[in-house]
Each structure stands twice: as structure tokens, then as C-alpha cells.
């Protein structure tokens, strides 16, 4: 069985500095790969038939959500609608649907428990970011890529790890 890979990553929201675990996907499984795996598990059906089943499954979930229904697949996932937005009074209209209507997908507790019980983790080394210098400019003469012996060099870029004065 393969492991679940993760690595520590700096959490930029905390002071003092802390770290958080970051999931590193080994692979992204799409519809074609899933259909191939299903056809291997159930050889009475072809990959094309499973692709059709997957498309139909997704279409029916979409239609159910459009009809205002919640879709619950026992021991798997729950698909539901959610709203965000602010209304100052109960009579205020909703914000535009592009801003306030969201689709939420939640895993069922039995599915989460099954994954947790079978999971084996593999810690990867922390990703080290090297400095990336984009420009170097003399502050006296204003010339790029030139250092005047009586001037200062202004360096700009990412991950340089010092603050500008």
C-alpha cells in the first residue's frame, strides 16, 4: 500500500512562527483513470460504460442541487448548497448568486474513519526556498547590474530574507 505524503510548511498567519502539515498528492486521478480502475474491478463493464456512469452520476447530482435538494451518499459524501453574504435587514435581496451561492461536499464520518485507520504517512523534507534576485541596481548612478564603489546596491526579489530600509 502506498503512503500519504506530507511536508511541513511555514504557517504565515502565526506569531511566533509555527508550521503546518501540507498534503503532497502523489497523483491526480481523473475520470479516465477512475473508469479504468472500475473496469478492472468489475470486468463485466467496459471503461467507456464506467465513464458514462460517472458522467451520469455527476449530472444527477448537479440536477438535484439545482432543484434545491441535498444529495447524501451513505458512507461516502454529502453534497449541499450553502449561502454566504450580508443582509442588513430580513427584507434585503440576496447578493448575486456568483458571490453568495456555494456547493459544499463533505465526507461522511465512516469514510473519514476508514481512511484514517488505513492511512500510512510519509514525511517529506521541508521545501527550502532559495533567494531569487530579480534586479540589482546602483542607488547613486541608477544603473542596473553595476556596483559603484562609492554607492550602494539595491537588490529586489523573493525569499531574500532581509527587510528593505
Short mmCIF file of N, CA and C in Angstrom, two decimals:
data_model
loop_
_atom_site.label_atom_id
_atom_site.label_comp_id
_atom_site.label_asym_id
_atom_site.label_seq_id
_atom_site.Cartn_x
_atom_site.Cartn_y
_atom_site.Cartn_z
N UNK A 1 0.85 -1.18 0.00
CA UNK A 1 0.00 0.00 0.00
C UNK A 1 0.89 1.24 0.00
N UNK A 2 0.52 2.23 -0.78
CA UNK A 2 1.28 3.48 -0.86
C UNK A 2 1.02 4.32 0.40
N UNK A 3 1.92 5.24 0.63
CA UNK A 3 1.79 6.12 1.79
C UNK A 3 1.18 7.45 1.38
N UNK A 4 0.72 8.19 2.37
CA UNK A 4 0.23 9.55 2.16
C UNK A 4 1.40 10.48 2.46
N UNK A 5 1.82 11.25 1.47
CA UNK A 5 2.99 12.10 1.63
C UNK A 5 2.59 13.49 2.13
N UNK A 6 3.41 14.03 3.02
CA UNK A 6 3.19 15.38 3.53
C UNK A 6 4.55 15.99 3.86
N UNK A 7 4.55 17.31 3.99
CA UNK A 7 5.76 18.01 4.39
C UNK A 7 5.38 19.19 5.27
N UNK A 8 6.28 19.58 6.17
CA UNK A 8 6.00 20.78 6.98
C UNK A 8 6.11 22.03 6.13
N UNK A 9 5.25 23.00 6.41
CA UNK A 9 5.26 24.27 5.69
C UNK A 9 5.07 25.39 6.70
N UNK A 10 5.73 26.51 6.47
CA UNK A 10 5.60 27.65 7.36
C UNK A 10 4.17 28.15 7.32
N UNK A 11 3.60 28.38 8.50
CA UNK A 11 2.27 28.97 8.60
C UNK A 11 2.45 30.49 8.70
N UNK A 12 2.13 31.24 7.64
CA UNK A 12 2.40 32.68 7.66
C UNK A 12 1.44 33.47 8.55
N UNK A 13 0.43 32.82 9.11
CA UNK A 13 -0.58 33.53 9.91
C UNK A 13 -0.26 33.55 11.40
N UNK A 14 0.80 32.93 11.83
CA UNK A 14 1.05 32.83 13.26
C UNK A 14 2.31 33.59 13.67
N UNK A 15 2.24 34.17 14.89
CA UNK A 15 3.39 34.80 15.52
C UNK A 15 3.39 34.33 16.96
N UNK A 16 4.41 33.70 17.46
CA UNK A 16 5.65 33.35 16.78
C UNK A 16 5.44 32.32 15.67
N UNK A 17 6.43 32.20 14.83
CA UNK A 17 6.32 31.33 13.66
C UNK A 17 6.01 29.89 14.06
N UNK A 18 5.10 29.27 13.31
CA UNK A 18 4.79 27.87 13.50
C UNK A 18 4.72 27.20 12.13
N UNK A 19 4.46 25.91 12.14
CA UNK A 19 4.42 25.14 10.90
C UNK A 19 3.12 24.36 10.84
N UNK A 20 2.73 23.99 9.63
CA UNK A 20 1.54 23.18 9.44
C UNK A 20 1.86 22.06 8.46
N UNK A 21 1.18 20.92 8.59
CA UNK A 21 1.42 19.84 7.63
C UNK A 21 0.73 20.13 6.30
N UNK A 22 1.43 19.92 5.21
CA UNK A 22 0.90 20.17 3.87
C UNK A 22 0.84 18.84 3.11
N UNK A 23 -0.36 18.45 2.68
CA UNK A 23 -0.55 17.23 1.90
C UNK A 23 0.09 17.39 0.54
N UNK A 24 0.85 16.38 0.11
CA UNK A 24 1.51 16.39 -1.19
C UNK A 24 0.92 15.26 -2.03
N UNK A 25 0.01 15.57 -2.96
CA UNK A 25 -0.61 14.49 -3.74
C UNK A 25 0.42 13.75 -4.58
N UNK A 26 0.33 12.46 -4.56
CA UNK A 26 1.22 11.59 -5.33
C UNK A 26 0.81 11.59 -6.80
N UNK A 27 -0.51 11.74 -7.03
CA UNK A 27 -1.07 11.66 -8.38
C UNK A 27 -2.45 12.30 -8.33
N UNK A 28 -2.94 12.76 -9.45
CA UNK A 28 -4.31 13.24 -9.55
C UNK A 28 -5.08 12.25 -10.41
N UNK A 29 -6.12 11.66 -9.83
CA UNK A 29 -6.90 10.65 -10.53
C UNK A 29 -8.12 11.33 -11.14
N UNK A 30 -8.22 11.26 -12.45
CA UNK A 30 -9.35 11.85 -13.16
C UNK A 30 -10.38 10.79 -13.53
N UNK A 31 -11.34 11.21 -14.33
CA UNK A 31 -12.43 10.32 -14.72
C UNK A 31 -11.92 9.10 -15.51
N UNK A 32 -10.98 9.31 -16.43
CA UNK A 32 -10.49 8.19 -17.24
C UNK A 32 -9.78 7.15 -16.38
N UNK A 33 -8.94 7.60 -15.47
CA UNK A 33 -8.24 6.67 -14.59
C UNK A 33 -9.22 5.95 -13.66
N UNK A 34 -10.19 6.68 -13.13
CA UNK A 34 -11.17 6.06 -12.24
C UNK A 34 -11.99 5.01 -13.00
N UNK A 35 -12.38 5.33 -14.24
CA UNK A 35 -13.13 4.38 -15.05
C UNK A 35 -12.29 3.13 -15.34
N UNK A 36 -11.01 3.31 -15.59
CA UNK A 36 -10.12 2.16 -15.84
C UNK A 36 -10.02 1.28 -14.60
N UNK A 37 -9.92 1.90 -13.43
CA UNK A 37 -9.85 1.13 -12.19
C UNK A 37 -11.16 0.39 -11.93
N UNK A 38 -12.28 1.04 -12.23
CA UNK A 38 -13.57 0.40 -12.03
C UNK A 38 -13.73 -0.79 -12.99
N UNK A 39 -13.31 -0.62 -14.23
CA UNK A 39 -13.40 -1.71 -15.22
C UNK A 39 -12.51 -2.88 -14.83
N UNK A 40 -11.38 -2.59 -14.20
CA UNK A 40 -10.50 -3.66 -13.74
C UNK A 40 -11.15 -4.42 -12.58
N UNK A 41 -11.85 -3.68 -11.70
CA UNK A 41 -12.51 -4.32 -10.55
C UNK A 41 -13.76 -5.08 -10.97
N UNK A 42 -14.48 -4.58 -11.97
CA UNK A 42 -15.70 -5.22 -12.47
C UNK A 42 -15.56 -5.42 -13.98
N UNK A 43 -14.92 -6.50 -14.42
CA UNK A 43 -14.61 -6.68 -15.85
C UNK A 43 -15.83 -6.91 -16.73
N UNK A 44 -17.04 -7.05 -16.16
CA UNK A 44 -18.24 -7.20 -16.99
C UNK A 44 -18.61 -5.91 -17.70
N UNK A 45 -18.06 -4.78 -17.23
CA UNK A 45 -18.34 -3.48 -17.82
C UNK A 45 -17.06 -2.92 -18.44
N UNK A 46 -17.21 -2.12 -19.48
CA UNK A 46 -16.05 -1.52 -20.13
C UNK A 46 -15.73 -0.17 -19.50
N UNK A 47 -14.54 0.33 -19.82
CA UNK A 47 -14.15 1.67 -19.35
C UNK A 47 -15.12 2.72 -19.86
N UNK A 48 -15.54 2.60 -21.11
CA UNK A 48 -16.48 3.57 -21.69
C UNK A 48 -17.79 3.58 -20.92
N UNK A 49 -18.27 2.41 -20.53
CA UNK A 49 -19.52 2.35 -19.76
C UNK A 49 -19.34 3.02 -18.39
N UNK A 50 -18.20 2.79 -17.76
CA UNK A 50 -17.96 3.43 -16.46
C UNK A 50 -17.82 4.95 -16.61
N UNK A 51 -17.20 5.42 -17.70
CA UNK A 51 -17.13 6.86 -17.93
C UNK A 51 -18.54 7.44 -18.07
N UNK A 52 -19.42 6.70 -18.76
CA UNK A 52 -20.81 7.12 -18.89
C UNK A 52 -21.50 7.14 -17.54
N UNK A 53 -21.26 6.12 -16.71
CA UNK A 53 -21.85 6.07 -15.37
C UNK A 53 -21.39 7.25 -14.53
N UNK A 54 -20.10 7.56 -14.59
CA UNK A 54 -19.55 8.68 -13.81
C UNK A 54 -20.19 9.99 -14.27
N UNK A 55 -20.28 10.20 -15.60
CA UNK A 55 -20.91 11.41 -16.12
C UNK A 55 -22.36 11.52 -15.68
N UNK A 56 -23.09 10.42 -15.75
CA UNK A 56 -24.49 10.42 -15.33
C UNK A 56 -24.61 10.70 -13.84
N UNK A 57 -23.76 10.11 -13.05
CA UNK A 57 -23.74 10.35 -11.60
C UNK A 57 -23.56 11.83 -11.31
N UNK A 58 -22.57 12.46 -11.93
CA UNK A 58 -22.31 13.88 -11.72
C UNK A 58 -23.46 14.75 -12.22
N UNK A 59 -24.05 14.38 -13.35
CA UNK A 59 -25.18 15.12 -13.90
C UNK A 59 -26.38 15.07 -12.96
N UNK A 60 -26.66 13.90 -12.40
CA UNK A 60 -27.80 13.76 -11.50
C UNK A 60 -27.58 14.53 -10.20
N UNK A 61 -26.35 14.56 -9.70
CA UNK A 61 -26.05 15.35 -8.51
C UNK A 61 -26.26 16.83 -8.81
N UNK A 62 -25.78 17.29 -9.96
CA UNK A 62 -25.96 18.69 -10.35
C UNK A 62 -27.43 19.05 -10.46
N UNK A 63 -28.22 18.20 -11.13
CA UNK A 63 -29.65 18.46 -11.27
C UNK A 63 -30.34 18.50 -9.91
N UNK A 64 -29.96 17.62 -9.01
CA UNK A 64 -30.56 17.61 -7.68
C UNK A 64 -30.24 18.90 -6.93
N UNK A 65 -29.01 19.37 -7.02
CA UNK A 65 -28.64 20.62 -6.36
C UNK A 65 -29.40 21.80 -6.97
N UNK A 66 -29.54 21.82 -8.29
CA UNK A 66 -30.30 22.89 -8.95
C UNK A 66 -31.75 22.88 -8.49
N UNK A 67 -32.28 21.69 -8.18
CA UNK A 67 -33.65 21.57 -7.68
C UNK A 67 -33.75 21.82 -6.18
N UNK A 68 -32.67 22.27 -5.55
CA UNK A 68 -32.71 22.60 -4.14
C UNK A 68 -32.63 21.40 -3.22
N UNK A 69 -32.14 20.27 -3.71
CA UNK A 69 -32.05 19.07 -2.90
C UNK A 69 -30.62 18.88 -2.38
N UNK A 70 -30.52 18.23 -1.24
CA UNK A 70 -29.23 17.78 -0.73
C UNK A 70 -29.06 16.33 -1.14
N UNK A 71 -27.87 15.97 -1.59
CA UNK A 71 -27.61 14.60 -2.02
C UNK A 71 -26.68 13.96 -0.98
N UNK A 72 -27.13 12.85 -0.40
CA UNK A 72 -26.33 12.13 0.59
C UNK A 72 -26.09 10.72 0.08
N UNK A 73 -24.82 10.41 -0.13
CA UNK A 73 -24.42 9.05 -0.49
C UNK A 73 -23.95 8.39 0.80
N UNK A 74 -24.70 7.42 1.28
CA UNK A 74 -24.40 6.80 2.56
C UNK A 74 -22.97 6.31 2.61
N UNK A 75 -22.32 6.58 3.72
CA UNK A 75 -20.93 6.19 3.96
C UNK A 75 -19.97 6.71 2.91
N UNK A 76 -20.32 7.84 2.29
CA UNK A 76 -19.44 8.42 1.27
C UNK A 76 -19.44 9.95 1.41
N UNK A 77 -20.26 10.63 0.60
CA UNK A 77 -20.23 12.09 0.55
C UNK A 77 -21.63 12.68 0.65
N UNK A 78 -21.68 13.93 1.14
CA UNK A 78 -22.91 14.71 1.14
C UNK A 78 -22.65 15.97 0.33
N UNK A 79 -23.53 16.23 -0.63
CA UNK A 79 -23.45 17.42 -1.48
C UNK A 79 -24.59 18.34 -1.04
N UNK A 80 -24.28 19.59 -0.75
CA UNK A 80 -25.32 20.51 -0.32
C UNK A 80 -24.99 21.92 -0.78
N UNK A 81 -25.99 22.76 -0.73
CA UNK A 81 -25.81 24.17 -1.08
C UNK A 81 -25.60 24.98 0.19
N UNK A 82 -24.90 26.08 0.06
CA UNK A 82 -24.68 26.99 1.19
C UNK A 82 -24.65 28.41 0.65
N UNK A 83 -25.01 29.35 1.53
CA UNK A 83 -25.01 30.76 1.17
C UNK A 83 -24.02 31.51 2.05
N UNK A 84 -23.37 32.52 1.48
CA UNK A 84 -22.59 33.47 2.25
C UNK A 84 -23.03 34.85 1.80
N UNK A 85 -22.84 35.82 2.63
CA UNK A 85 -23.21 37.18 2.27
C UNK A 85 -23.84 37.89 3.44
N UNK A 86 -23.97 39.17 3.30
CA UNK A 86 -24.50 40.00 4.37
C UNK A 86 -25.79 40.66 3.91
N UNK A 87 -26.77 40.61 4.79
CA UNK A 87 -28.04 41.31 4.57
C UNK A 87 -28.28 42.17 5.80
N UNK A 88 -28.51 43.47 5.62
CA UNK A 88 -28.71 44.36 6.75
C UNK A 88 -30.08 44.20 7.39
N UNK A 89 -31.07 43.83 6.58
CA UNK A 89 -32.42 43.59 7.10
C UNK A 89 -32.94 42.30 6.49
N UNK A 90 -33.96 41.68 7.10
CA UNK A 90 -34.51 40.46 6.53
C UNK A 90 -35.13 40.67 5.14
N UNK A 91 -35.48 41.89 4.80
CA UNK A 91 -36.10 42.17 3.51
C UNK A 91 -35.09 42.42 2.40
N UNK A 92 -33.82 42.55 2.73
CA UNK A 92 -32.80 42.82 1.72
C UNK A 92 -32.72 41.66 0.73
N UNK A 93 -32.45 41.95 -0.54
CA UNK A 93 -32.26 40.86 -1.51
C UNK A 93 -30.91 40.18 -1.29
N UNK A 94 -30.80 38.98 -1.79
CA UNK A 94 -29.53 38.27 -1.74
C UNK A 94 -28.51 38.96 -2.64
N UNK A 95 -27.24 38.84 -2.28
CA UNK A 95 -26.21 39.30 -3.23
C UNK A 95 -26.29 38.44 -4.49
N UNK A 96 -25.61 38.82 -5.57
CA UNK A 96 -25.64 38.00 -6.79
C UNK A 96 -25.22 36.56 -6.48
N UNK A 97 -25.83 35.60 -7.19
CA UNK A 97 -25.56 34.19 -6.92
C UNK A 97 -24.09 33.84 -7.10
N UNK A 98 -23.39 34.52 -8.01
CA UNK A 98 -21.96 34.24 -8.21
C UNK A 98 -21.18 34.51 -6.93
N UNK A 99 -21.69 35.41 -6.08
CA UNK A 99 -20.99 35.76 -4.85
C UNK A 99 -21.48 34.99 -3.63
N UNK A 100 -22.74 34.58 -3.62
CA UNK A 100 -23.28 34.03 -2.37
C UNK A 100 -23.61 32.54 -2.40
N UNK A 101 -23.84 31.94 -3.55
CA UNK A 101 -24.24 30.54 -3.60
C UNK A 101 -23.02 29.65 -3.79
N UNK A 102 -22.88 28.64 -2.92
CA UNK A 102 -21.73 27.74 -2.96
C UNK A 102 -22.20 26.30 -2.87
N UNK A 103 -21.43 25.40 -3.44
CA UNK A 103 -21.68 23.97 -3.32
C UNK A 103 -20.65 23.41 -2.36
N UNK A 104 -21.12 22.70 -1.34
CA UNK A 104 -20.25 22.10 -0.34
C UNK A 104 -20.30 20.58 -0.48
N UNK A 105 -19.16 19.96 -0.37
CA UNK A 105 -19.07 18.50 -0.40
C UNK A 105 -18.37 18.08 0.89
N UNK A 106 -19.03 17.22 1.67
CA UNK A 106 -18.48 16.76 2.93
C UNK A 106 -18.39 15.24 2.91
N UNK A 107 -17.29 14.74 3.44
CA UNK A 107 -17.12 13.29 3.57
C UNK A 107 -17.85 12.81 4.82
N UNK A 108 -18.43 11.63 4.73
CA UNK A 108 -19.16 11.07 5.87
C UNK A 108 -18.17 10.59 6.93
N UNK A 109 -18.58 10.58 8.19
CA UNK A 109 -17.69 10.09 9.25
C UNK A 109 -17.19 8.66 9.02
N UNK A 110 -18.02 7.71 8.54
CA UNK A 110 -17.46 6.37 8.29
C UNK A 110 -16.36 6.37 7.23
N UNK A 111 -16.50 7.18 6.18
CA UNK A 111 -15.46 7.26 5.15
C UNK A 111 -14.18 7.84 5.73
N UNK A 112 -14.31 8.91 6.50
CA UNK A 112 -13.14 9.54 7.12
C UNK A 112 -12.45 8.56 8.06
N UNK A 113 -13.23 7.85 8.87
CA UNK A 113 -12.66 6.87 9.80
C UNK A 113 -11.93 5.76 9.05
N UNK A 114 -12.52 5.27 7.96
CA UNK A 114 -11.88 4.21 7.18
C UNK A 114 -10.55 4.67 6.60
N UNK A 115 -10.50 5.90 6.09
CA UNK A 115 -9.25 6.43 5.54
C UNK A 115 -8.21 6.58 6.65
N UNK A 116 -8.63 7.12 7.79
CA UNK A 116 -7.68 7.32 8.89
C UNK A 116 -7.11 6.01 9.42
N UNK A 117 -7.94 4.97 9.48
CA UNK A 117 -7.48 3.69 10.01
C UNK A 117 -6.50 3.01 9.06
N UNK A 118 -6.68 3.18 7.76
CA UNK A 118 -5.83 2.50 6.78
C UNK A 118 -4.63 3.34 6.35
N UNK A 119 -4.61 4.61 6.69
CA UNK A 119 -3.57 5.52 6.19
C UNK A 119 -2.21 5.25 6.83
N UNK A 120 -1.18 5.37 6.01
CA UNK A 120 0.20 5.33 6.47
C UNK A 120 0.85 6.59 5.92
N UNK A 121 1.50 7.34 6.79
CA UNK A 121 2.06 8.63 6.40
C UNK A 121 3.54 8.52 6.10
N UNK A 122 3.99 9.42 5.21
CA UNK A 122 5.41 9.52 4.86
C UNK A 122 5.77 10.99 4.88
N UNK A 123 6.70 11.34 5.76
CA UNK A 123 7.13 12.73 5.89
C UNK A 123 8.20 13.04 4.86
N UNK A 124 7.98 14.09 4.07
CA UNK A 124 8.96 14.54 3.09
C UNK A 124 9.76 15.69 3.69
N UNK A 125 10.98 15.94 3.20
CA UNK A 125 11.74 17.06 3.75
C UNK A 125 11.07 18.39 3.42
N UNK A 126 11.30 19.36 4.30
CA UNK A 126 10.72 20.68 4.11
C UNK A 126 11.27 21.30 2.84
N UNK A 127 10.41 21.98 2.11
CA UNK A 127 10.78 22.64 0.87
C UNK A 127 11.57 23.90 1.21
N UNK A 128 12.82 23.97 0.77
CA UNK A 128 13.64 25.15 1.04
C UNK A 128 13.59 26.07 -0.16
N UNK A 129 13.25 27.32 0.11
CA UNK A 129 13.18 28.30 -0.97
C UNK A 129 14.49 29.07 -1.05
N UNK A 130 15.08 29.05 -2.22
CA UNK A 130 16.32 29.76 -2.46
C UNK A 130 16.00 31.21 -2.83
N UNK A 131 16.90 32.14 -2.50
CA UNK A 131 16.67 33.53 -2.89
C UNK A 131 16.60 33.67 -4.42
N UNK A 132 15.67 34.48 -4.87
CA UNK A 132 15.51 34.73 -6.29
C UNK A 132 15.66 36.24 -6.50
N UNK A 133 16.81 36.65 -7.03
CA UNK A 133 17.09 38.07 -7.23
C UNK A 133 16.58 38.46 -8.60
N UNK A 134 15.69 39.46 -8.61
CA UNK A 134 15.13 39.90 -9.89
C UNK A 134 15.88 41.11 -10.45
N UNK A 135 16.31 42.04 -9.59
CA UNK A 135 17.07 43.19 -10.06
C UNK A 135 18.17 43.55 -9.07
N UNK A 136 19.25 44.10 -9.60
CA UNK A 136 20.33 44.68 -8.80
C UNK A 136 20.63 46.03 -9.43
N UNK A 137 20.56 47.10 -8.62
CA UNK A 137 20.70 48.45 -9.18
C UNK A 137 21.54 49.31 -8.24
N UNK A 138 22.46 50.07 -8.83
CA UNK A 138 23.26 51.02 -8.06
C UNK A 138 22.36 52.17 -7.63
N UNK A 139 22.40 52.54 -6.34
CA UNK A 139 21.49 53.58 -5.85
C UNK A 139 21.97 54.99 -6.19
N UNK A 140 23.26 55.18 -6.43
CA UNK A 140 23.78 56.51 -6.75
C UNK A 140 23.60 56.83 -8.23
N UNK A 141 24.07 55.94 -9.10
CA UNK A 141 24.02 56.18 -10.54
C UNK A 141 22.72 55.70 -11.17
N UNK A 142 21.98 54.83 -10.50
CA UNK A 142 20.73 54.30 -11.05
C UNK A 142 20.94 53.28 -12.14
N UNK A 143 22.13 52.73 -12.25
CA UNK A 143 22.43 51.75 -13.29
C UNK A 143 22.12 50.34 -12.80
N UNK A 144 21.60 49.54 -13.71
CA UNK A 144 21.30 48.15 -13.38
C UNK A 144 22.55 47.30 -13.56
N UNK A 145 22.68 46.29 -12.72
CA UNK A 145 23.76 45.32 -12.77
C UNK A 145 25.15 45.96 -12.66
N UNK A 146 25.23 47.13 -12.02
CA UNK A 146 26.51 47.82 -11.84
C UNK A 146 26.64 48.20 -10.38
N UNK A 147 27.82 48.00 -9.80
CA UNK A 147 28.08 48.41 -8.43
C UNK A 147 29.14 49.51 -8.45
N UNK A 148 28.75 50.70 -8.04
CA UNK A 148 29.65 51.85 -7.93
C UNK A 148 30.38 51.71 -6.58
N UNK A 149 31.72 51.80 -6.57
CA UNK A 149 32.44 51.62 -5.31
C UNK A 149 32.02 52.60 -4.21
N UNK A 150 31.47 53.76 -4.58
CA UNK A 150 31.05 54.73 -3.56
C UNK A 150 29.55 54.68 -3.31
N UNK A 151 28.86 53.77 -3.95
CA UNK A 151 27.40 53.70 -3.81
C UNK A 151 26.95 52.46 -3.07
N UNK A 152 25.66 52.25 -3.11
CA UNK A 152 25.04 51.08 -2.52
C UNK A 152 24.31 50.31 -3.61
N UNK A 153 24.18 49.01 -3.40
CA UNK A 153 23.48 48.17 -4.36
C UNK A 153 22.09 47.84 -3.81
N UNK A 154 21.07 48.13 -4.59
CA UNK A 154 19.70 47.79 -4.20
C UNK A 154 19.32 46.48 -4.90
N UNK A 155 18.96 45.48 -4.11
CA UNK A 155 18.59 44.17 -4.62
C UNK A 155 17.11 43.96 -4.35
N UNK A 156 16.37 43.54 -5.40
CA UNK A 156 14.96 43.20 -5.21
C UNK A 156 14.74 41.78 -5.67
N UNK A 157 13.75 41.13 -5.07
CA UNK A 157 13.45 39.76 -5.44
C UNK A 157 12.59 39.09 -4.39
N UNK A 158 12.64 37.78 -4.39
CA UNK A 158 11.83 36.99 -3.46
C UNK A 158 12.73 36.11 -2.60
N UNK A 159 12.30 35.86 -1.38
CA UNK A 159 13.00 34.98 -0.44
C UNK A 159 14.42 35.44 -0.17
N UNK A 160 14.61 36.77 -0.11
CA UNK A 160 15.94 37.32 0.16
C UNK A 160 16.21 37.32 1.66
N UNK A 161 15.18 37.35 2.49
CA UNK A 161 15.25 37.23 3.93
C UNK A 161 15.94 38.41 4.61
N UNK A 162 15.72 39.61 4.09
CA UNK A 162 16.06 40.81 4.84
C UNK A 162 15.08 41.89 4.44
N UNK A 163 14.83 42.81 5.34
CA UNK A 163 13.86 43.87 5.12
C UNK A 163 14.50 45.06 4.45
N UNK A 164 13.75 45.73 3.60
CA UNK A 164 14.22 46.96 2.96
C UNK A 164 14.27 48.07 4.01
N UNK A 165 15.21 48.96 3.84
CA UNK A 165 15.36 50.08 4.79
C UNK A 165 14.43 51.20 4.40
#
